[in-house]
Amino acid sequence: MNLLAEAFSAALASLNAHRLRSFLTTLGILIGTMAVIAVVSVLQGFSDSISNQFSDLGSNTLTLDAINEQENFRTGRINRITFDDVETLRYRVPGISRVAPIIVPQLGGAAYRGRTTTPQILGATEESQDVLGVDASIGRYITASDDRNGRRIVVIGVDVRDELRMPKNPVGEYLLIGREWFRVVGLLEKRGEIFGFSQDNRVFIPFSVARSLTGTFERPFMEVSFTVENLAELAQVRERANRAVRLSRKLAPNAEPDFEIKAADSFIKQFNQITATATAVLAGIVGISLLVGGIGIMNIMLVSVTERTREIGILKALGATRRDILIQFLLEAALLSLLGGLVGIVLGLLAGMGIASLIPNFPPAHVPVWVMLAAAGFSALVGVVFGIAPASKAASLDPIEALRYE
Amino acid sequence: MIELRGIVKKYVLGEETVLALAGVDLFIGRNEYVALIGPSGSGKSTLMNIIGCLDSPSAGQYILNGRDTSSLRDDELAIVRNREIGFIFQSFHLLPRQTALQNVMQPLVYRRMPPAERRERAAHALEKVGLGDRLDHRPNQLSGGQRQRVAVARALVGEPSLLLADEPTGNLDSRTSREIMALFDALHSQGQTVVVVTHEPDIAAHCQRTIRVRDGLVVEDSLNPPRAA
Ligand SMILES: Nc1ncnc2c1ncn2[C@@H]1O[C@H](COP(=O)(O)OP(=O)(O)O)[C@@H](O)[C@H]1O
Ligand SMILES: [Mg+2]
């Protein structure tokens, strides 16, 4: 241990003797690690913020959604989720605890004291509060009673309030939506943006109201989120729901489904997959740059061994074994590479923070500690691997010839 | 303590074979003070290197302190050099970036000695050669004579059984040469076995025994008349 600490300080001293050369040699490693850390910090910050925004959707939540191909939109034969599907989920599938349908009625814009805006208008039941994780920050959210009694009430998003210049506390104000008046009972919690799209430019009205305002022949867009009673049964419930909905939609046994039941975290999964792919590509690039950096280190270490041939001869004459010399040079290579890696990590963090702060609305950069440790460990490893050839060359020098070397 | 039997050293240079040592038989006992003399190219350094386990013979047997060295592996030879041999070279061979103290400590590093003890012994060895006030000087801040003293301290610090010096005064003026030889005289009188390669009769006169080498062979082996102090 003691010995290692000493070899360590000897290696440092030797690198210090050629500061500029050491720095230039390790530049490849430095730039490589800096690139990884910068990119990882930006990606990770981004992915953290995405996961946070979606984590409100619990992992026990499933969503029923219609599938539409390009073809459906072109021909106008658009598949929709129907009220029957909602009933099916509610009453025909055991293991489902709460069903929260969302309907998008085509009602037009919203107006308040002569100002207008066009928020996303959603019809929802009380269950959406838990299932979708929406809630009011001022006032209240939609209740079962609102839904049952068909009350003309609305819970509005922050953007709607601000766009219409309503009071900070808009509860009690009246809003014209389409051709109907709605009383504001609550203000939704602020959600911020996802991919630059505001999540606060929307209003919720009771599901029954949205449904009654929809014409008999209109087929509004609908989506149903539901939670399972027991998370362990998620897969079974999903399969049960799948079969029940096939029946309610009267699909032939071998017909392609025109709907899908997604787990709520599937978006996060998809996003993580993209991140993972980006990381893999990045890892490849970094691998190449570290390889180049490693070759640089090997090269300069070979030069260093040649330059110090006489010194090695002296050490051997004084009783250094092959192993002593080998360790000394390996340590020097590892240290050289590690120092480059450490400086690269610091610069990469700074670069990541800089990039994240330059782009407006971008989440702050963040690097997991394990990534930094891995980067440091990896750069040291590169030094060891590429130090093997120079170190064993040094270790196997003949003492007499080394001493005679000019 | 040193016994050489039929030591041969050949160098093959392409077509040509150089016979640096052509069969040397030699015995040197404990606390002897020996001068190896002979013309340039006669094989003195080659012989010293073999005695110092820096080089191995092409043929013959070398027994150091009762142990046949021809059976030893590289790393075992390194350990023998570290423990039994103190080597002094004509061109000092100090580590240029290290201080006098660090240079003298270096052999003890390979004995896995704790730093504090190493430092103490190195400082003591430097005091013995009169450099107690130059511990933190680097070789380029020292005169030739001082550098060679550092080298002597480094050779002595491990308390080797054998002190070997290959033309130790070759790069020094006559006054500093006398100082270095006075150091050897003192060491010998304290019981150290010393072998010095030289081609200067003045230097050889310090020793008790003179071995003359020519063309890779020992041609003369004689006891010197005792020196008037
Ligand atoms: N590495 C070597 N390769 C070839 N010849 C060598 C080598 N080392 C020594 N010699 C030859 O061996 C002979 C003895 O050399 P050396 O022992 O250095 O002589 P000295 O020290 O007495 O001047 C010389 O002829 C020299 O040229
Ligand atoms: Mg010589």
XYZ file of C-alpha atoms and ligand atoms in Angstrom:
663
model
C 0.000 0.000 0.000
C 2.713 2.302 1.179
C 4.762 1.226 -1.773
C 1.953 2.017 -4.165
C 1.476 5.489 -2.705
C 5.152 6.068 -3.258
C 5.161 4.754 -6.794
C 2.177 7.028 -7.295
C 4.009 10.147 -6.212
C 7.056 9.118 -8.262
C 4.816 8.806 -11.321
C 3.314 12.220 -10.618
C 6.764 13.761 -10.309
C 7.819 12.236 -13.580
C 4.705 13.548 -15.381
C 5.265 16.908 -13.771
C 8.773 17.028 -15.213
C 7.228 17.175 -18.695
C 4.078 19.121 -17.969
C 3.347 20.375 -21.469
C 4.062 17.043 -23.083
C 1.929 15.203 -20.527
C -0.917 17.603 -21.163
C -0.727 17.287 -24.949
C -0.490 13.517 -24.687
C -3.597 13.218 -22.618
C -5.588 15.658 -24.747
C -7.216 12.809 -26.663
C -8.521 11.252 -23.462
C -9.487 14.664 -22.154
C -11.568 15.566 -25.203
C -13.128 12.097 -25.336
C -14.343 12.169 -21.730
C -15.371 15.787 -22.038
C -17.582 14.924 -25.029
C -19.283 12.042 -23.221
C -19.918 13.954 -20.045
C -21.260 16.978 -21.907
C -23.637 14.937 -24.044
C -24.690 12.616 -21.229
C -25.369 15.560 -18.920
C -27.639 17.226 -21.481
C -29.434 13.992 -22.432
C -29.819 12.942 -18.838
C -31.188 16.302 -17.738
C -33.658 16.109 -20.594
C -34.690 12.564 -19.803
C -35.042 13.361 -16.079
C -37.459 16.155 -16.815
C -39.494 13.993 -19.195
C -39.743 11.186 -16.640
C -40.781 13.659 -13.950
C -43.591 15.016 -16.066
C -44.892 11.566 -16.801
C -44.379 10.047 -13.399
C -47.815 11.364 -12.384
C -49.204 8.594 -14.493
C -48.850 5.678 -12.164
C -47.294 2.445 -13.313
C -50.605 0.666 -12.664
C -52.350 2.775 -15.292
C -53.341 1.457 -18.744
C -54.730 3.491 -21.607
C -57.167 2.381 -24.310
C -56.631 4.252 -27.537
C -57.782 3.824 -31.163
C -55.237 2.947 -33.849
C -55.346 5.019 -37.004
C -53.036 4.596 -39.958
C -52.271 7.185 -42.612
C -54.889 5.387 -44.717
C -57.675 6.035 -42.154
C -57.094 9.769 -42.138
C -57.011 9.909 -45.950
C -60.282 8.057 -46.401
C -61.959 9.653 -43.368
C -62.761 6.242 -41.885
C -61.231 7.160 -38.566
C -61.370 4.623 -35.747
C -62.692 5.989 -32.459
C -63.082 4.688 -28.954
C -66.809 4.539 -28.208
C -69.014 4.958 -25.155
C -69.666 1.219 -25.390
C -65.951 0.599 -24.929
C -66.039 2.724 -21.783
C -68.995 0.748 -20.443
C -67.223 -2.495 -21.283
C -64.163 -1.526 -19.287
C -66.262 -0.295 -16.432
C -68.540 -3.307 -16.050
C -67.219 -6.279 -17.992
C -63.557 -6.530 -16.984
C -62.733 -7.828 -13.510
C -59.575 -6.411 -11.888
C -60.044 -2.811 -13.035
C -60.413 -0.363 -10.160
C -61.089 2.981 -11.828
C -61.949 4.007 -15.355
C -61.254 7.552 -16.458
C -62.489 8.315 -19.974
C -61.431 11.546 -21.615
C -63.597 12.979 -24.351
C -62.616 15.796 -26.694
C -65.827 17.513 -27.722
C -65.681 19.927 -30.644
C -67.070 22.990 -28.925
C -64.876 25.764 -30.341
C -63.102 28.461 -28.321
C -63.490 30.047 -24.896
C -64.394 33.671 -24.248
C -64.312 35.956 -21.236
C -65.222 39.656 -21.259
C -64.625 40.069 -24.952
C -61.302 38.147 -25.054
C -61.101 34.746 -26.698
C -58.701 31.803 -26.726
C -58.734 28.251 -28.029
C -57.724 25.869 -25.284
C -57.870 22.111 -25.492
C -61.321 21.217 -24.083
C -61.524 17.869 -22.313
C -64.467 16.122 -20.762
C -63.438 14.074 -17.750
C -64.895 12.247 -14.766
C -63.888 12.469 -11.134
C -61.628 9.430 -11.608
C -59.259 11.371 -13.866
C -57.980 13.196 -10.808
C -56.268 10.043 -9.531
C -55.805 8.125 -12.743
C -54.259 10.965 -14.754
C -52.839 12.809 -11.775
C -54.500 16.145 -12.524
C -55.672 18.359 -9.689
C -56.701 21.892 -8.857
C -54.285 24.266 -7.174
C -57.042 26.789 -6.392
C -60.681 25.786 -5.903
C -61.592 22.200 -6.689
C -61.556 19.566 -9.376
C -64.561 17.862 -11.069
C -66.574 15.696 -8.672
C -68.880 12.719 -9.197
C -71.790 14.957 -8.364
C -70.828 17.464 -11.117
C -70.866 14.599 -13.551
C -74.097 13.064 -12.300
C -75.977 16.366 -12.289
C -74.511 17.657 -15.534
C -73.299 20.889 -13.916
C -71.886 23.493 -16.261
C -68.618 23.960 -14.397
C -65.026 24.145 -15.630
C -61.532 23.737 -14.201
C -59.105 25.849 -16.237
C -55.388 25.797 -16.926
C -53.035 28.644 -15.996
C -52.491 29.642 -19.634
C -56.233 30.008 -20.191
C -56.576 32.250 -17.162
C -53.668 34.413 -18.266
C -54.682 34.514 -21.924
C -58.170 35.694 -20.994
C -56.799 38.085 -18.341
C -58.953 36.561 -15.641
C -58.254 37.334 -11.961
C -55.393 35.439 -10.322
C -58.050 33.441 -8.523
C -60.585 32.782 -11.287
C -62.987 30.744 -9.141
C -66.546 32.067 -9.467
C -65.988 33.737 -12.861
C -68.111 32.696 -15.851
C -66.584 31.477 -19.090
C -68.278 31.070 -22.466
C -67.259 27.781 -24.068
C -68.801 27.249 -27.465
C -72.315 28.584 -26.868
C -72.619 27.586 -23.219
C -71.720 29.406 -20.032
C -69.553 27.569 -17.511
C -68.724 28.603 -13.978
C -65.040 28.310 -13.072
C -64.616 26.127 -9.957
C -60.898 25.552 -9.979
C -57.479 26.344 -11.438
C -55.359 23.389 -12.601
C -51.891 22.819 -11.193
C -49.227 24.197 -13.506
C -47.581 21.455 -15.562
C -45.106 23.337 -17.744
C -44.029 22.203 -21.192
C -43.251 18.934 -22.911
C -41.248 19.299 -26.131
C -42.094 23.004 -26.113
C -45.851 22.440 -25.961
C -47.616 23.985 -22.999
C -49.604 21.559 -20.876
C -51.524 24.376 -19.253
C -53.597 25.590 -22.192
C -56.578 23.354 -21.449
C -59.820 23.146 -19.554
C -61.680 20.210 -18.009
C -65.494 20.027 -17.983
C -67.609 17.146 -16.612
C -67.669 14.109 -18.887
C -71.493 13.979 -18.989
C -71.664 17.635 -20.027
C -69.128 17.133 -22.807
C -71.068 14.116 -23.960
C -74.427 15.890 -23.962
C -72.971 18.809 -25.910
C -71.771 16.422 -28.592
C -74.215 15.950 -31.447
C -75.845 12.532 -31.840
C -74.017 11.790 -35.095
C -70.684 13.218 -34.080
C -68.076 10.740 -33.038
C -65.780 12.683 -30.739
C -62.217 11.675 -30.064
C -61.980 9.623 -26.900
C -59.331 7.894 -24.848
C -59.783 5.825 -21.699
C -57.235 5.494 -18.933
C -57.854 2.951 -16.238
C -56.066 1.552 -13.240
C -55.767 -2.068 -12.208
C -56.548 -3.204 -8.669
C -53.438 -5.266 -8.326
C -50.229 -4.254 -10.044
C -49.090 -7.888 -10.162
C -52.076 -8.660 -12.396
C -51.366 -5.853 -14.847
C -50.629 -8.196 -17.740
C -53.697 -10.395 -17.116
C -56.051 -7.428 -16.747
C -54.615 -5.943 -19.908
C -55.288 -9.160 -21.777
C -58.809 -9.448 -20.309
C -59.579 -5.847 -21.292
C -58.208 -6.538 -24.742
C -60.574 -9.487 -25.244
C -63.583 -7.633 -23.859
C -62.998 -4.590 -26.077
C -62.558 -6.822 -29.144
C -65.984 -8.244 -28.366
C -67.595 -4.860 -27.788
C -66.126 -3.561 -31.046
C -67.330 -6.719 -32.797
C -63.949 -7.537 -34.291
C -63.669 -10.830 -36.140
C -61.426 -13.295 -34.257
C -58.570 -12.943 -36.746
C -59.028 -9.253 -37.601
C -56.243 -6.760 -36.982
C -57.162 -4.733 -33.878
C -58.184 -1.099 -34.450
C -57.311 -0.154 -30.868
C -54.468 -0.664 -28.442
C -54.035 -0.803 -24.712
C -50.810 0.900 -23.689
C -49.082 1.006 -20.364
C -48.825 4.609 -19.198
C -45.066 4.438 -18.970
C -44.717 3.268 -22.558
C -43.895 6.794 -23.633
C -41.147 6.983 -21.057
C -39.955 3.589 -22.218
C -39.894 4.791 -25.791
C -38.049 7.899 -24.805
C -35.571 5.891 -22.766
C -35.015 3.691 -25.776
C -34.136 6.743 -27.848
C -31.801 7.894 -25.102
C -30.247 4.441 -24.938
C -29.664 4.412 -28.694
C -28.120 7.862 -28.556
C -25.943 6.701 -25.665
C -24.834 3.618 -27.588
C -23.839 5.699 -30.613
C -22.064 8.066 -28.291
C -20.278 5.198 -26.571
C -19.008 4.076 -29.976
C -17.631 7.509 -30.772
C -16.087 7.766 -27.344
C -14.602 4.301 -27.737
C -12.841 5.430 -30.890
C -11.630 8.671 -29.348
C -10.319 6.835 -26.290
C -8.596 4.350 -28.586
C -6.892 7.227 -30.376
C -6.064 8.807 -27.019
C -4.678 5.503 -25.784
C -2.456 5.129 -28.832
C -1.165 8.652 -28.173
C -0.300 7.654 -24.638
C 1.403 4.475 -25.776
C 3.432 6.446 -28.284
C 4.646 9.044 -25.820
C 5.338 6.411 -23.180
C 7.519 4.523 -25.660
C 9.420 7.750 -26.323
C 9.695 8.287 -22.609
C 11.076 4.781 -22.049
C 13.710 5.357 -24.729
C 14.663 8.712 -23.246
C 14.958 7.238 -19.798
C 16.823 4.099 -20.821
C 19.856 5.073 -18.758
C 17.711 5.901 -15.753
C 16.093 2.470 -16.038
C 19.571 0.938 -16.207
C 20.526 2.755 -13.007
C 17.386 1.559 -11.230
C 18.107 -2.000 -12.311
C 21.697 -1.732 -11.114
C 20.346 -0.597 -7.744
C 18.176 -3.702 -7.535
C 14.851 -2.849 -9.193
C 13.131 -6.025 -10.385
C 11.188 -6.284 -13.631
C 8.020 -5.887 -11.631
C 9.212 -2.687 -9.944
C 9.901 -1.077 -13.327
C 6.709 -2.435 -14.868
C 4.545 -1.010 -12.084
C 6.282 2.341 -12.243
C 5.603 2.815 -15.952
C 2.090 1.354 -15.872
C 1.196 3.676 -13.057
C 2.592 6.598 -14.961
C 0.503 5.771 -18.031
C -2.624 5.194 -15.947
C -2.134 8.409 -14.040
C -1.542 10.384 -17.230
C -4.742 9.021 -18.707
C -6.713 9.401 -15.480
C -5.718 13.043 -15.087
C -6.864 13.692 -18.641
C -10.118 11.925 -17.826
C -10.689 13.942 -14.654
C -10.073 17.267 -16.375
C -12.341 16.068 -19.206
C -15.126 15.253 -16.729
C -14.961 18.701 -15.168
C -14.880 20.476 -18.541
C -17.672 18.216 -19.817
C -19.869 19.136 -16.840
C -19.245 22.814 -17.467
C -19.943 22.401 -21.183
C -23.187 20.513 -20.469
C -24.347 23.192 -18.060
C -23.445 25.857 -20.604
C -25.359 24.145 -23.419
C -28.428 23.545 -21.241
C -28.529 27.158 -20.103
C -28.051 28.523 -23.636
C -31.158 26.765 -24.976
C -34.301 28.445 -23.653
C -36.669 26.276 -21.596
C -34.153 23.444 -21.566
C -33.965 21.401 -18.364
C -30.735 21.717 -16.340
C -27.897 19.333 -17.181
C -27.337 16.402 -14.872
C -24.809 13.559 -14.810
C -25.312 10.508 -12.605
C -22.342 9.930 -10.306
C -21.826 6.441 -11.657
C -21.273 7.847 -15.156
C -18.511 10.097 -13.830
C -16.928 7.237 -11.893
C -17.152 5.016 -14.959
C -15.558 7.723 -17.120
C -12.700 8.142 -14.641
C -12.234 4.401 -14.274
C -12.345 3.880 -17.991
C -9.732 6.520 -18.714
C -7.414 4.993 -16.120
C -8.012 1.601 -17.713
C -7.093 2.979 -21.139
C -3.812 4.167 -19.622
C -3.092 0.751 -18.137
C -3.952 -1.129 -21.338
C -1.910 1.135 -23.582
C 0.843 1.401 -20.987
C 1.483 -2.343 -21.078
C 3.664 -2.299 -24.187
C 5.933 0.595 -23.081
C 6.113 -0.663 -19.503
C 7.120 -4.176 -20.486
C 9.674 -2.737 -22.879
C 11.161 -0.793 -19.963
C 11.019 -3.788 -17.637
C 12.832 -6.094 -20.032
C 15.775 -3.768 -20.755
C 19.174 -5.307 -20.151
C 20.855 -3.376 -17.300
C 24.306 -3.174 -18.926
C 23.003 -2.027 -22.281
C 20.651 0.432 -20.616
C 23.497 1.912 -18.570
C 25.640 2.287 -21.652
C 22.839 3.997 -23.608
C 23.688 7.561 -24.625
C 33.604 -14.650 -0.783
C 34.041 -14.217 -4.539
C 35.064 -17.200 -6.580
C 35.318 -17.191 -10.371
C 36.096 -20.385 -12.284
C 36.841 -20.289 -15.997
C 34.703 -17.209 -16.634
C 34.274 -16.531 -20.360
C 32.382 -13.637 -21.922
C 31.831 -13.536 -25.673
C 30.212 -10.811 -27.713
C 28.965 -11.810 -31.140
C 28.953 -8.886 -33.556
C 27.754 -10.225 -36.887
C 30.536 -12.405 -38.278
C 32.977 -11.441 -35.590
C 33.176 -12.814 -32.068
C 34.839 -10.666 -29.417
C 36.248 -12.587 -26.505
C 36.033 -10.001 -23.712
C 36.957 -12.529 -21.027
C 38.892 -15.603 -22.062
C 38.665 -17.774 -18.946
C 39.231 -15.968 -15.675
C 39.896 -17.758 -12.401
C 39.878 -15.536 -9.360
C 39.333 -15.627 -5.634
C 38.744 -12.561 -3.504
C 38.252 -12.934 0.236
C 36.371 -10.877 2.799
C 37.775 -7.399 3.600
C 40.244 -7.493 0.719
C 41.104 -4.216 -1.004
C 41.744 -5.050 -4.653
C 42.773 -2.978 -7.668
C 41.860 -4.300 -11.127
C 44.235 -2.761 -13.627
C 44.960 -3.206 -17.302
C 44.893 -1.348 -20.614
C 41.692 -0.041 -22.109
C 39.603 -2.792 -23.693
C 41.280 -5.540 -21.683
C 38.033 -6.663 -20.069
C 38.077 -4.923 -16.674
C 34.549 -3.520 -16.892
C 33.187 -6.785 -18.238
C 34.713 -8.598 -15.274
C 33.328 -6.043 -12.816
C 29.846 -6.289 -14.299
C 29.885 -10.035 -13.895
C 31.144 -9.766 -10.311
C 28.381 -7.223 -9.679
C 25.701 -9.526 -11.150
C 24.832 -6.880 -13.738
C 25.902 -9.241 -16.486
C 26.135 -12.992 -16.767
C 29.069 -14.947 -18.184
C 28.897 -16.950 -21.439
C 30.640 -19.832 -19.662
C 32.166 -20.590 -16.288
C 31.002 -20.452 -12.732
C 30.659 -17.496 -10.405
C 30.051 -18.124 -6.737
C 29.153 -15.141 -4.580
C 28.988 -15.657 -0.827
C 28.701 -19.402 -1.343
C 25.904 -19.149 -3.896
C 26.250 -20.125 -7.561
C 24.838 -17.168 -9.458
C 24.458 -18.946 -12.794
C 21.262 -20.616 -11.565
C 19.650 -17.340 -10.536
C 16.808 -15.775 -12.497
C 16.694 -12.078 -13.491
C 14.697 -11.019 -10.470
C 16.866 -13.030 -8.084
C 19.910 -11.297 -9.545
C 18.159 -7.955 -8.966
C 17.745 -8.896 -5.309
C 21.433 -9.905 -5.070
C 22.447 -6.536 -6.586
C 20.191 -4.770 -4.142
C 21.466 -6.548 -1.020
C 25.031 -7.702 -1.672
C 26.495 -5.211 -4.130
C 27.280 -1.517 -3.984
C 28.239 -0.278 -7.434
C 30.070 2.967 -8.230
C 30.485 4.097 -11.855
C 32.889 6.379 -13.618
C 30.082 8.689 -14.747
C 28.280 8.633 -11.365
C 24.929 7.480 -12.792
C 22.793 9.510 -10.426
C 19.075 9.995 -11.105
C 19.054 13.533 -12.521
C 15.637 14.682 -11.318
C 16.065 13.490 -7.765
C 17.812 15.102 -4.829
C 20.936 13.643 -3.231
C 18.795 12.226 -0.442
C 16.286 10.667 -2.846
C 19.122 9.156 -4.880
C 20.582 7.524 -1.809
C 17.163 6.334 -0.635
C 16.418 4.613 -3.948
C 18.076 1.201 -3.277
C 16.146 0.975 -0.011
C 12.843 1.479 -1.894
C 13.451 -1.921 -3.459
C 13.897 -3.422 -0.012
C 10.360 -2.277 0.870
C 11.788 -0.311 3.759
C 9.438 2.204 5.443
C 10.110 5.781 4.233
C 11.069 7.187 7.634
C 13.737 4.549 8.188
C 14.914 4.915 4.619
C 15.282 8.659 4.998
C 17.201 8.298 8.221
C 19.641 5.769 6.805
C 20.165 7.764 3.608
C 20.832 10.960 5.542
C 23.299 9.075 7.737
C 25.115 7.657 4.679
C 25.386 11.145 3.154
C 26.826 12.453 6.418
C 29.436 9.708 6.351
C 30.680 10.901 2.949
C 30.662 14.512 4.137
C 27.511 15.700 2.372
C 25.265 16.115 5.410
C 24.532 19.671 4.285
C 23.671 18.818 0.668
C 20.693 16.495 1.144
C 18.276 18.462 -1.009
C 20.644 19.344 -3.831
C 20.079 17.845 -7.241
C 23.021 16.320 -9.143
C 23.345 19.371 -11.412
C 23.791 21.542 -8.309
C 26.771 19.470 -7.147
C 30.428 19.306 -8.258
C 31.857 16.139 -9.806
C 33.502 15.124 -6.549
C 30.291 15.705 -4.622
C 28.308 13.687 -7.150
C 30.664 10.780 -6.758
C 30.301 11.025 -2.978
C 26.527 10.802 -3.396
C 27.112 7.708 -5.529
C 29.352 6.254 -2.793
C 26.703 6.973 -0.177
C 24.117 5.280 -2.385
C 26.364 2.243 -2.809
C 26.921 2.019 0.952
C 23.467 2.742 2.265
C 22.287 -0.843 1.914
C 25.347 -2.177 3.761
C 26.433 -4.449 0.905
C 29.019 -7.139 1.420
C 30.882 -5.991 -1.679
C 31.762 -2.490 -2.908
C 32.617 -2.328 -6.619
C 33.953 0.825 -8.273
C 34.613 0.980 -12.027
C 37.112 3.806 -12.599
C 35.508 5.923 -9.875
C 38.027 8.713 -10.313
C 38.082 8.685 -14.104
C 36.062 11.896 -14.345
C 37.631 13.654 -11.356
C 40.688 15.865 -10.869
C 43.573 14.536 -8.804
C 42.613 16.285 -5.565
C 38.997 15.003 -5.535
C 40.314 11.620 -6.676
C 42.450 11.470 -3.551
C 39.424 12.396 -1.412
C 37.347 9.586 -2.935
C 40.192 7.110 -2.442
C 40.570 8.268 1.163
C 36.904 7.388 1.577
C 37.546 3.888 0.205
C 40.568 3.491 2.473
C 38.401 4.357 5.467
C 35.665 1.951 4.405
C 38.187 -0.813 3.943
C 39.634 -0.211 7.372
C 36.110 -0.578 8.769
C 35.916 -4.059 7.247
C 34.411 -3.392 3.806
C 35.478 -5.541 0.866
C 36.436 -3.181 -1.973
C 37.307 -3.810 -5.632
C 38.420 -0.810 -7.712
C 39.011 -0.775 -11.461
C 41.590 1.792 -12.501
C 44.412 2.385 -14.908
C 46.188 4.905 -12.688
C 49.057 3.471 -10.645
C 48.458 6.143 -7.930
C 44.977 4.820 -7.365
C 46.035 1.182 -7.473
C 48.658 1.958 -4.859
C 45.896 2.539 -2.298
C 44.957 -1.122 -2.533
C 46.538 -4.165 -0.908
C 46.367 -6.381 -3.937
C 46.694 -5.708 -7.658
C 45.176 -7.873 -10.353
C 46.336 -7.102 -13.864
C 44.125 -8.019 -16.780
C 45.144 -8.177 -20.445
C 43.144 -9.464 -23.421
C 40.533 -10.966 -21.157
C 42.937 -12.871 -18.960
C 44.441 -12.334 -15.512
C 48.123 -11.913 -16.227
C 49.388 -10.824 -12.828
C 48.115 -11.059 -9.263
C 50.318 -9.535 -6.602
C 50.225 -8.108 -3.113
C 51.218 -4.446 -2.842
C 53.859 -3.327 -0.404
C 52.171 -1.745 2.625
C 51.707 1.994 2.163
C 53.343 4.497 4.366
C 50.506 6.326 6.053
N 28.306 -4.882 -25.436
C 29.436 -5.177 -26.087
N 29.379 -5.596 -27.366
C 30.508 -5.918 -28.033
N 31.725 -5.854 -27.505
C 31.848 -5.449 -26.236
C 30.740 -5.092 -25.462
N 31.166 -4.722 -24.224
C 32.499 -4.849 -24.245
N 32.932 -5.283 -25.445
C 34.292 -5.555 -25.826
O 34.897 -6.327 -24.807
C 36.190 -5.921 -24.568
C 36.385 -5.580 -23.108
O 35.689 -4.400 -22.802
P 35.684 -3.736 -21.378
O 35.444 -4.794 -20.391
O 34.779 -2.576 -21.409
O 37.193 -3.207 -21.246
P 37.833 -2.215 -20.210
O 36.830 -1.881 -19.199
O 38.995 -2.961 -19.656
O 38.275 -1.033 -20.979
C 36.492 -4.782 -25.518
O 37.135 -5.274 -26.644
C 35.108 -4.290 -25.896
O 35.149 -3.774 -27.208
Mg 35.946 -0.039 -18.647
